[in-house]
GROMACS .gro file of C-alpha atoms in nm:
model
  337
    1MET     CA    1  18.398  15.080   7.275
    2LYS     CA    2  18.185  15.021   7.003
    3LYS     CA    3  17.979  14.719   7.154
    4ASN     CA    4  17.922  14.954   7.449
    5THR     CA    5  17.780  15.232   7.244
    6MET     CA    6  17.525  14.989   7.048
    7GLN     CA    7  17.427  14.870   7.416
    8MET     CA    8  17.371  15.232   7.532
    9ASN     CA    9  17.165  15.329   7.217
   10SER     CA   10  16.958  15.022   7.242
   11ALA     CA   11  16.901  15.129   7.612
   12LYS     CA   12  16.799  15.458   7.541
   13ARG     CA   13  16.527  15.361   7.283
   14TRP     CA   14  16.405  15.101   7.500
   15ILE     CA   15  16.390  15.369   7.770
   16ALA     CA   16  16.158  15.581   7.514
   17GLY     CA   17  15.935  15.310   7.476
   18THR     CA   18  15.883  15.198   7.845
   19THR     CA   19  15.829  15.556   7.955
   20LEU     CA   20  15.500  15.561   7.772
   21LEU     CA   21  15.421  15.231   7.885
   22ALA     CA   22  15.461  15.306   8.259
   23SER     CA   23  15.263  15.615   8.223
   24ILE     CA   24  15.002  15.443   8.087
   25LEU     CA   25  15.007  15.163   8.351
   26PHE     CA   26  15.010  15.435   8.642
   27THR     CA   27  14.705  15.588   8.471
   28GLN     CA   28  14.525  15.257   8.461
   29SER     CA   29  14.618  15.174   8.823
   30THR     CA   30  14.444  15.269   9.131
   31LEU     CA   31  14.611  15.436   9.400
   32ALA     CA   32  14.540  15.193   9.679
   33ALA     CA   33  14.851  15.064   9.864
   34PRO     CA   34  14.952  14.733   9.708
   35GLU     CA   35  14.897  14.417   9.921
   36LYS     CA   36  15.245  14.297   9.871
   37LEU     CA   37  15.607  14.402   9.722
   38ARG     CA   38  15.767  14.174   9.507
   39LEU     CA   39  16.147  14.168   9.497
   40SER     CA   40  16.355  13.992   9.262
   41ALA     CA   41  16.755  13.953   9.293
   42ALA     CA   42  17.048  13.741   9.245
   43THR     CA   43  17.132  13.761   9.576
   44SER     CA   44  17.165  13.427   9.769
   45PRO     CA   45  16.922  13.422  10.077
   46THR     CA   46  17.226  13.393  10.315
   47ASP     CA   47  17.377  13.695  10.183
   48GLN     CA   48  17.395  13.988  10.439
   49ARG     CA   49  17.188  14.225  10.206
   50ALA     CA   50  16.915  13.940  10.180
   51ILE     CA   51  16.926  13.881  10.545
   52ALA     CA   52  16.876  14.261  10.618
   53MET     CA   53  16.592  14.286  10.378
   54THR     CA   54  16.410  13.989  10.498
   55GLU     CA   55  16.461  14.047  10.860
   56ILE     CA   56  16.456  14.418  10.897
   57PHE     CA   57  16.294  14.574  10.564
   58GLY     CA   58  16.012  14.330  10.537
   59LYS     CA   59  15.929  14.330  10.929
   60GLU     CA   60  15.906  14.707  10.936
   61ILE     CA   61  15.665  14.751  10.678
   62GLN     CA   62  15.455  14.428  10.759
   63ASP     CA   63  15.153  14.632  10.871
   64ILE     CA   64  15.167  14.844  10.544
   65THR     CA   65  15.217  14.568  10.314
   66THR     CA   66  15.359  14.216  10.260
   67PHE     CA   67  15.740  14.181  10.158
   68GLU     CA   68  15.784  13.904   9.899
   69PRO     CA   69  16.141  13.862   9.814
   70HIS     CA   70  16.276  13.611   9.550
   71TRP     CA   71  16.642  13.542   9.598
   72ASN     CA   72  16.880  13.371   9.344
   73ALA     CA   73  16.698  13.525   9.056
   74ALA     CA   74  16.425  13.303   9.095
   75LEU     CA   75  16.164  13.553   8.967
   76PHE     CA   76  16.348  13.740   8.702
   77LYS     CA   77  16.667  13.685   8.554
   78GLN     CA   78  16.969  13.876   8.664
   79GLY     CA   79  17.013  14.186   8.443
   80THR     CA   80  16.635  14.211   8.340
   81GLU     CA   81  16.489  14.320   8.685
   82LEU     CA   82  16.507  14.715   8.590
   83GLU     CA   83  16.308  14.652   8.261
   84ALA     CA   84  16.055  14.448   8.473
   85MET     CA   85  16.016  14.716   8.714
   86ALA     CA   86  15.961  14.980   8.434
   87ARG     CA   87  15.690  14.757   8.289
   88GLY     CA   88  15.496  14.722   8.618
   89ASN     CA   89  15.604  14.354   8.620
   90LEU     CA   90  15.813  14.369   8.960
   91ASP     CA   91  15.814  14.620   9.257
   92MET     CA   92  16.143  14.606   9.374
   93THR     CA   93  16.512  14.479   9.310
   94ILE     CA   94  16.867  14.520   9.445
   95SER     CA   95  17.045  14.661   9.141
   96SER     CA   96  17.403  14.817   9.084
   97ALA     CA   97  17.556  15.108   8.933
   98GLN     CA   98  17.673  14.869   8.652
   99GLN     CA   99  17.336  14.785   8.571
  100ILE     CA  100  17.211  15.129   8.570
  101SER     CA  101  17.503  15.285   8.358
  102GLU     CA  102  17.351  15.052   8.078
  103PHE     CA  103  17.050  15.274   8.058
  104PHE     CA  104  17.218  15.620   8.211
  105PRO     CA  105  17.607  15.621   8.107
  106GLU     CA  106  17.679  15.887   8.363
  107PHE     CA  107  17.619  15.622   8.631
  108SER     CA  108  17.966  15.476   8.496
  109ILE     CA  109  18.125  15.700   8.711
  110PHE     CA  110  18.050  15.481   9.014
  111THR     CA  111  18.200  15.168   8.856
  112ALA     CA  112  18.557  15.321   8.821
  113GLY     CA  113  18.852  15.250   9.052
  114TYR     CA  114  18.903  15.481   9.388
  115VAL     CA  115  18.591  15.679   9.319
  116MET     CA  116  18.434  15.538   9.626
  117GLN     CA  117  18.651  15.560   9.934
  118ASP     CA  118  18.459  15.357  10.184
  119ALA     CA  119  18.120  15.266  10.304
  120GLY     CA  120  18.051  15.607  10.468
  121HIS     CA  121  18.186  15.767  10.165
  122GLN     CA  122  17.914  15.586   9.953
  123GLN     CA  123  17.645  15.720  10.188
  124ARG     CA  124  17.754  16.072  10.165
  125VAL     CA  125  17.782  16.059   9.793
  126PHE     CA  126  17.413  15.907   9.744
  127ASN     CA  127  17.243  16.165   9.979
  128ALA     CA  128  17.439  16.462   9.848
  129ASP     CA  129  17.250  16.729   9.639
  130PHE     CA  130  17.443  16.679   9.330
  131MET     CA  131  17.303  16.324   9.320
  132THR     CA  132  16.945  16.457   9.291
  133PRO     CA  133  16.929  16.512   8.930
  134LEU     CA  134  17.079  16.170   8.852
  135LYS     CA  135  16.840  15.999   9.091
  136GLU     CA  136  16.520  16.202   8.933
  137LYS     CA  137  16.648  16.117   8.584
  138VAL     CA  138  16.647  15.741   8.688
  139GLU     CA  139  16.269  15.781   8.812
  140ASP     CA  140  16.146  16.006   8.539
  141GLU     CA  141  16.282  15.813   8.246
  142LEU     CA  142  16.292  15.437   8.378
  143GLY     CA  143  16.044  15.466   8.624
  144VAL     CA  144  16.278  15.330   8.918
  145LYS     CA  145  16.336  15.478   9.241
  146LEU     CA  146  16.649  15.449   9.433
  147LEU     CA  147  16.588  15.428   9.797
  148SER     CA  148  16.927  15.341   9.949
  149VAL     CA  149  17.262  15.231   9.895
  150MET     CA  150  17.380  14.892  10.031
  151TYR     CA  151  17.774  14.825  10.089
  152LEU     CA  152  17.890  14.524   9.919
  153GLY     CA  153  18.249  14.501   9.979
  154ARG     CA  154  18.628  14.641   9.892
  155ARG     CA  155  18.839  14.458   9.634
  156GLN     CA  156  19.180  14.385   9.748
  157VAL     CA  157  19.484  14.271   9.549
  158ASN     CA  158  19.575  13.915   9.643
  159LEU     CA  159  19.938  13.811   9.529
  160ARG     CA  160  20.159  13.487   9.517
  161THR     CA  161  20.461  13.693   9.514
  162ASP     CA  162  20.659  13.805   9.797
  163GLU     CA  163  20.767  14.167   9.674
  164GLU     CA  164  20.607  14.450   9.904
  165ILE     CA  165  20.373  14.667   9.706
  166GLN     CA  166  20.322  15.028   9.788
  167THR     CA  167  20.271  15.198   9.455
  168PRO     CA  168  20.155  15.121   9.133
  169GLU     CA  169  20.494  15.119   8.994
  170ASP     CA  170  20.538  14.808   9.209
  171LEU     CA  171  20.277  14.590   9.036
  172LYS     CA  172  20.463  14.653   8.705
  173GLY     CA  173  20.484  14.341   8.531
  174ILE     CA  174  20.243  14.146   8.768
  175LYS     CA  175  19.977  13.917   8.573
  176LEU     CA  176  19.680  14.022   8.782
  177ARG     CA  177  19.359  13.834   8.701
  178MET     CA  178  19.065  14.033   8.665
  179PRO     CA  179  18.700  13.971   8.532
  180GLY     CA  180  18.714  13.938   8.148
  181THR     CA  181  18.492  14.280   8.053
  182GLU     CA  182  18.650  14.576   7.898
  183SER     CA  183  18.607  14.789   8.217
  184TRP     CA  184  18.753  14.519   8.442
  185GLN     CA  185  19.042  14.487   8.258
  186PHE     CA  186  19.113  14.844   8.227
  187LEU     CA  187  19.087  14.867   8.602
  188GLY     CA  188  19.346  14.608   8.643
  189ASN     CA  189  19.597  14.788   8.383
  190SER     CA  190  19.511  15.141   8.570
  191LEU     CA  191  19.645  14.974   8.903
  192GLY     CA  192  19.991  14.944   8.723
  193ALA     CA  193  19.933  14.564   8.657
  194ASN     CA  194  19.900  14.362   8.351
  195ALA     CA  195  19.543  14.264   8.367
  196THR     CA  196  19.498  13.912   8.260
  197PRO     CA  197  19.152  13.774   8.193
  198MET     CA  198  19.042  13.428   8.317
  199PRO     CA  199  18.733  13.256   8.458
  200PHE     CA  200  18.691  13.259   8.854
  201SER     CA  201  18.665  12.875   8.811
  202GLU     CA  202  19.010  12.858   8.690
  203VAL     CA  203  19.166  13.127   8.929
  204TYR     CA  204  19.270  12.904   9.200
  205THR     CA  205  19.481  12.630   8.961
  206GLY     CA  206  19.601  12.957   8.774
  207LEU     CA  207  19.777  13.105   9.122
  208GLN     CA  208  19.894  12.749   9.209
  209THR     CA  209  20.075  12.708   8.869
  210GLY     CA  210  20.202  13.056   8.811
  211ALA     CA  211  19.971  13.111   8.537
  212ILE     CA  212  19.876  13.436   8.716
  213ASP     CA  213  20.062  13.638   8.981
  214GLY     CA  214  19.749  13.753   9.161
  215GLN     CA  215  19.388  13.812   9.164
  216ASP     CA  216  19.141  14.065   9.315
  217ASN     CA  217  18.830  13.993   9.532
  218PRO     CA  218  18.652  14.113   9.847
  219LEU     CA  219  18.828  13.956  10.154
  220PRO     CA  220  18.517  13.724  10.203
  221THR     CA  221  18.550  13.582   9.861
  222ASP     CA  222  18.919  13.535   9.910
  223ARG     CA  223  18.835  13.306  10.203
  224ASP     CA  224  18.552  13.117  10.063
  225ALA     CA  225  18.763  13.038   9.738
  226LYS     CA  226  19.074  12.932   9.982
  227PHE     CA  227  19.302  13.169   9.792
  228TYR     CA  228  19.524  13.191  10.103
  229GLU     CA  229  19.619  12.841  10.035
  230VAL     CA  230  19.807  12.961   9.728
  231THR     CA  231  19.908  13.303   9.783
  232LYS     CA  232  20.156  13.506  10.016
  233GLN     CA  233  20.017  13.827  10.076
  234ILE     CA  234  19.711  14.051  10.056
  235VAL     CA  235  19.752  14.437   9.967
  236LEU     CA  236  19.463  14.657  10.121
  237THR     CA  237  19.431  14.830   9.797
  238SER     CA  238  19.076  14.899   9.823
  239HIS     CA  239  19.059  14.995   9.472
  240LEU     CA  240  18.688  14.944   9.436
  241VAL     CA  241  18.441  14.988   9.700
  242ASP     CA  242  18.145  14.818   9.554
  243PHE     CA  243  17.794  14.882   9.627
  244ASN     CA  244  17.410  14.800   9.549
  245TYR     CA  245  17.094  15.013   9.540
  246ILE     CA  246  16.784  14.921   9.716
  247ALA     CA  247  16.530  15.014   9.406
  248ILE     CA  248  16.135  15.034   9.395
  249SER     CA  249  15.923  15.070   9.102
  250LYS     CA  250  15.810  15.450   9.073
  251SER     CA  251  15.450  15.323   8.979
  252THR     CA  252  15.444  15.107   9.292
  253TRP     CA  253  15.593  15.353   9.509
  254ASP     CA  254  15.348  15.633   9.418
  255LYS     CA  255  15.043  15.406   9.533
  256PHE     CA  256  15.148  15.449   9.896
  257SER     CA  257  15.060  15.738  10.097
  258SER     CA  258  15.308  15.995  10.197
  259GLU     CA  259  15.323  15.838  10.581
  260GLU     CA  260  15.365  15.512  10.416
  261GLN     CA  261  15.647  15.620  10.203
  262VAL     CA  262  15.841  15.765  10.523
  263ARG     CA  263  15.796  15.408  10.674
  264ILE     CA  264  15.923  15.226  10.359
  265GLN     CA  265  16.206  15.471  10.322
  266LYS     CA  266  16.316  15.431  10.680
  267ALA     CA  267  16.303  15.070  10.639
  268ALA     CA  268  16.523  15.069  10.335
  269ASP     CA  269  16.765  15.280  10.497
  270ASP     CA  270  16.771  15.024  10.824
  271ALA     CA  271  16.816  14.731  10.644
  272ALA     CA  272  17.102  14.887  10.431
  273GLU     CA  273  17.289  15.023  10.763
  274SER     CA  274  17.251  14.670  10.909
  275ALA     CA  275  17.388  14.504  10.610
  276ARG     CA  276  17.673  14.758  10.614
  277GLN     CA  277  17.793  14.704  10.957
  278LYS     CA  278  17.779  14.323  10.929
  279GLN     CA  279  17.986  14.336  10.613
  280LEU     CA  280  18.203  14.551  10.754
  281ALA     CA  281  18.271  14.368  11.075
  282LEU     CA  282  18.329  14.045  10.870
  283GLU     CA  283  18.584  14.225  10.671
  284ASP     CA  284  18.769  14.317  10.964
  285SER     CA  285  18.773  14.000  11.114
  286LEU     CA  286  18.904  13.840  10.811
  287VAL     CA  287  19.203  14.045  10.812
  288GLN     CA  288  19.344  13.860  11.110
  289PHE     CA  289  19.219  13.513  10.959
  290PHE     CA  290  19.455  13.558  10.676
  291LYS     CA  291  19.753  13.674  10.902
  292ASP     CA  292  19.674  13.341  11.105
  293LYS     CA  293  19.717  13.161  10.756
  294GLY     CA  294  20.079  13.303  10.712
  295LEU     CA  295  20.005  13.579  10.465
  296LYS     CA  296  20.098  13.908  10.505
  297VAL     CA  297  19.832  14.175  10.482
  298TYR     CA  298  19.905  14.544  10.454
  299GLU     CA  299  19.784  14.904  10.338
  300PRO     CA  300  20.014  15.037  10.065
  301ASN     CA  301  20.039  15.424   9.970
  302LEU     CA  302  19.664  15.454   9.885
  303ASP     CA  303  19.722  15.812   9.775
  304ALA     CA  304  19.943  15.704   9.505
  305PHE     CA  305  19.721  15.426   9.381
  306ARG     CA  306  19.416  15.669   9.405
  307THR     CA  307  19.606  15.917   9.191
  308HIS     CA  308  19.738  15.713   8.945
  309VAL     CA  309  19.416  15.540   8.869
  310GLN     CA  310  19.175  15.826   8.842
  311ASN     CA  311  19.421  15.987   8.598
  312GLU     CA  312  19.425  15.672   8.378
  313TYR     CA  313  19.036  15.708   8.393
  314LEU     CA  314  19.040  16.100   8.315
  315GLN     CA  315  19.241  16.021   8.027
  316SER     CA  316  19.043  15.749   7.873
  317ASP     CA  317  18.702  15.735   7.679
  318LEU     CA  318  18.535  15.574   7.980
  319SER     CA  319  18.497  15.906   8.151
  320LYS     CA  320  18.336  16.102   7.860
  321SER     CA  321  17.999  16.030   7.981
  322TRP     CA  322  18.088  16.153   8.348
  323PRO     CA  323  17.890  16.457   8.438
  324LYS     CA  324  18.134  16.767   8.420
  325GLY     CA  325  18.266  16.838   8.774
  326MET     CA  326  18.120  16.534   8.939
  327LEU     CA  327  18.451  16.354   9.021
  328GLU     CA  328  18.571  16.653   9.230
  329LYS     CA  329  18.248  16.673   9.402
  330ILE     CA  330  18.266  16.289   9.471
  331ASN     CA  331  18.602  16.343   9.594
  332ALA     CA  332  18.534  16.635   9.817
  333LEU     CA  333  18.303  16.415  10.046
  334GLY     CA  334  18.588  16.162  10.084
  335THR     CA  335  18.797  16.118  10.387
  336THR     CA  336  19.120  16.189  10.153
  337ASN     CA  337  19.065  16.487   9.911
   0.00000   0.00000   0.00000
């Protein structure tokens, strides 16, 4: 946690310096609408999010400004986009709660297991009144406006073992590969498994040899990596319903008229909805794909998993930065509360 604390303090100092810079840049700029909106994101151009931004967002605002996306982090290195926007060097990005939490620790609640229940829940939370102070804080202190939320996918447990999994207790002793950072390892352990760090490139072989018993990823990743060749079941835990934010520089946003802002907001919402529906349809179709490959695919006792995982977070240091009462408000907007 010491490393994370140092990163948080550094981020706060950085924000203090860039807030003044952003105000100077805005004062010096004119209010004429920008001729183009440059977006930089690590997303590949074939990703549903990139397709939606190009084909829907870009086209809906083409009579206002020119949308100029740069995919595969071609313009700015992944993880540096928010700083670039705060400095006035970039107009837009597709960001994440993980990235924003580096500047505002309270956003870490959205990176925890079983906080978001599904794609609809993400939307309801993003549009809720209790989110307004958080969004305004990002605008005021970082100079970044969060326009809309884009559904990324549900992470599921994929195992090489036969035993049916219904509760966290059933995962006891299971070596579950998770990404190597502290937050990811905590999530794996909170599911009841023994979280095991391993590079993604080694996961297939690890499953094949038994070095690990399972791994977690969204279904499209499981298919693309052909994990179905070396596993026997997929447990639809949906323990992390991941998402991104469509974000725009506040100084850029303020250069548009109120009518243009309404148009840009609608374009962002339309793009997010298109990407959301296509990603959900892909996930649904893959359930049958894996069944056809001979895997068992089923849903466990989600209430048992959700209760166990949330309790693990609430008893840990990871939840200390969460706004008081926020988890209860988020849960109240879910289909299961």
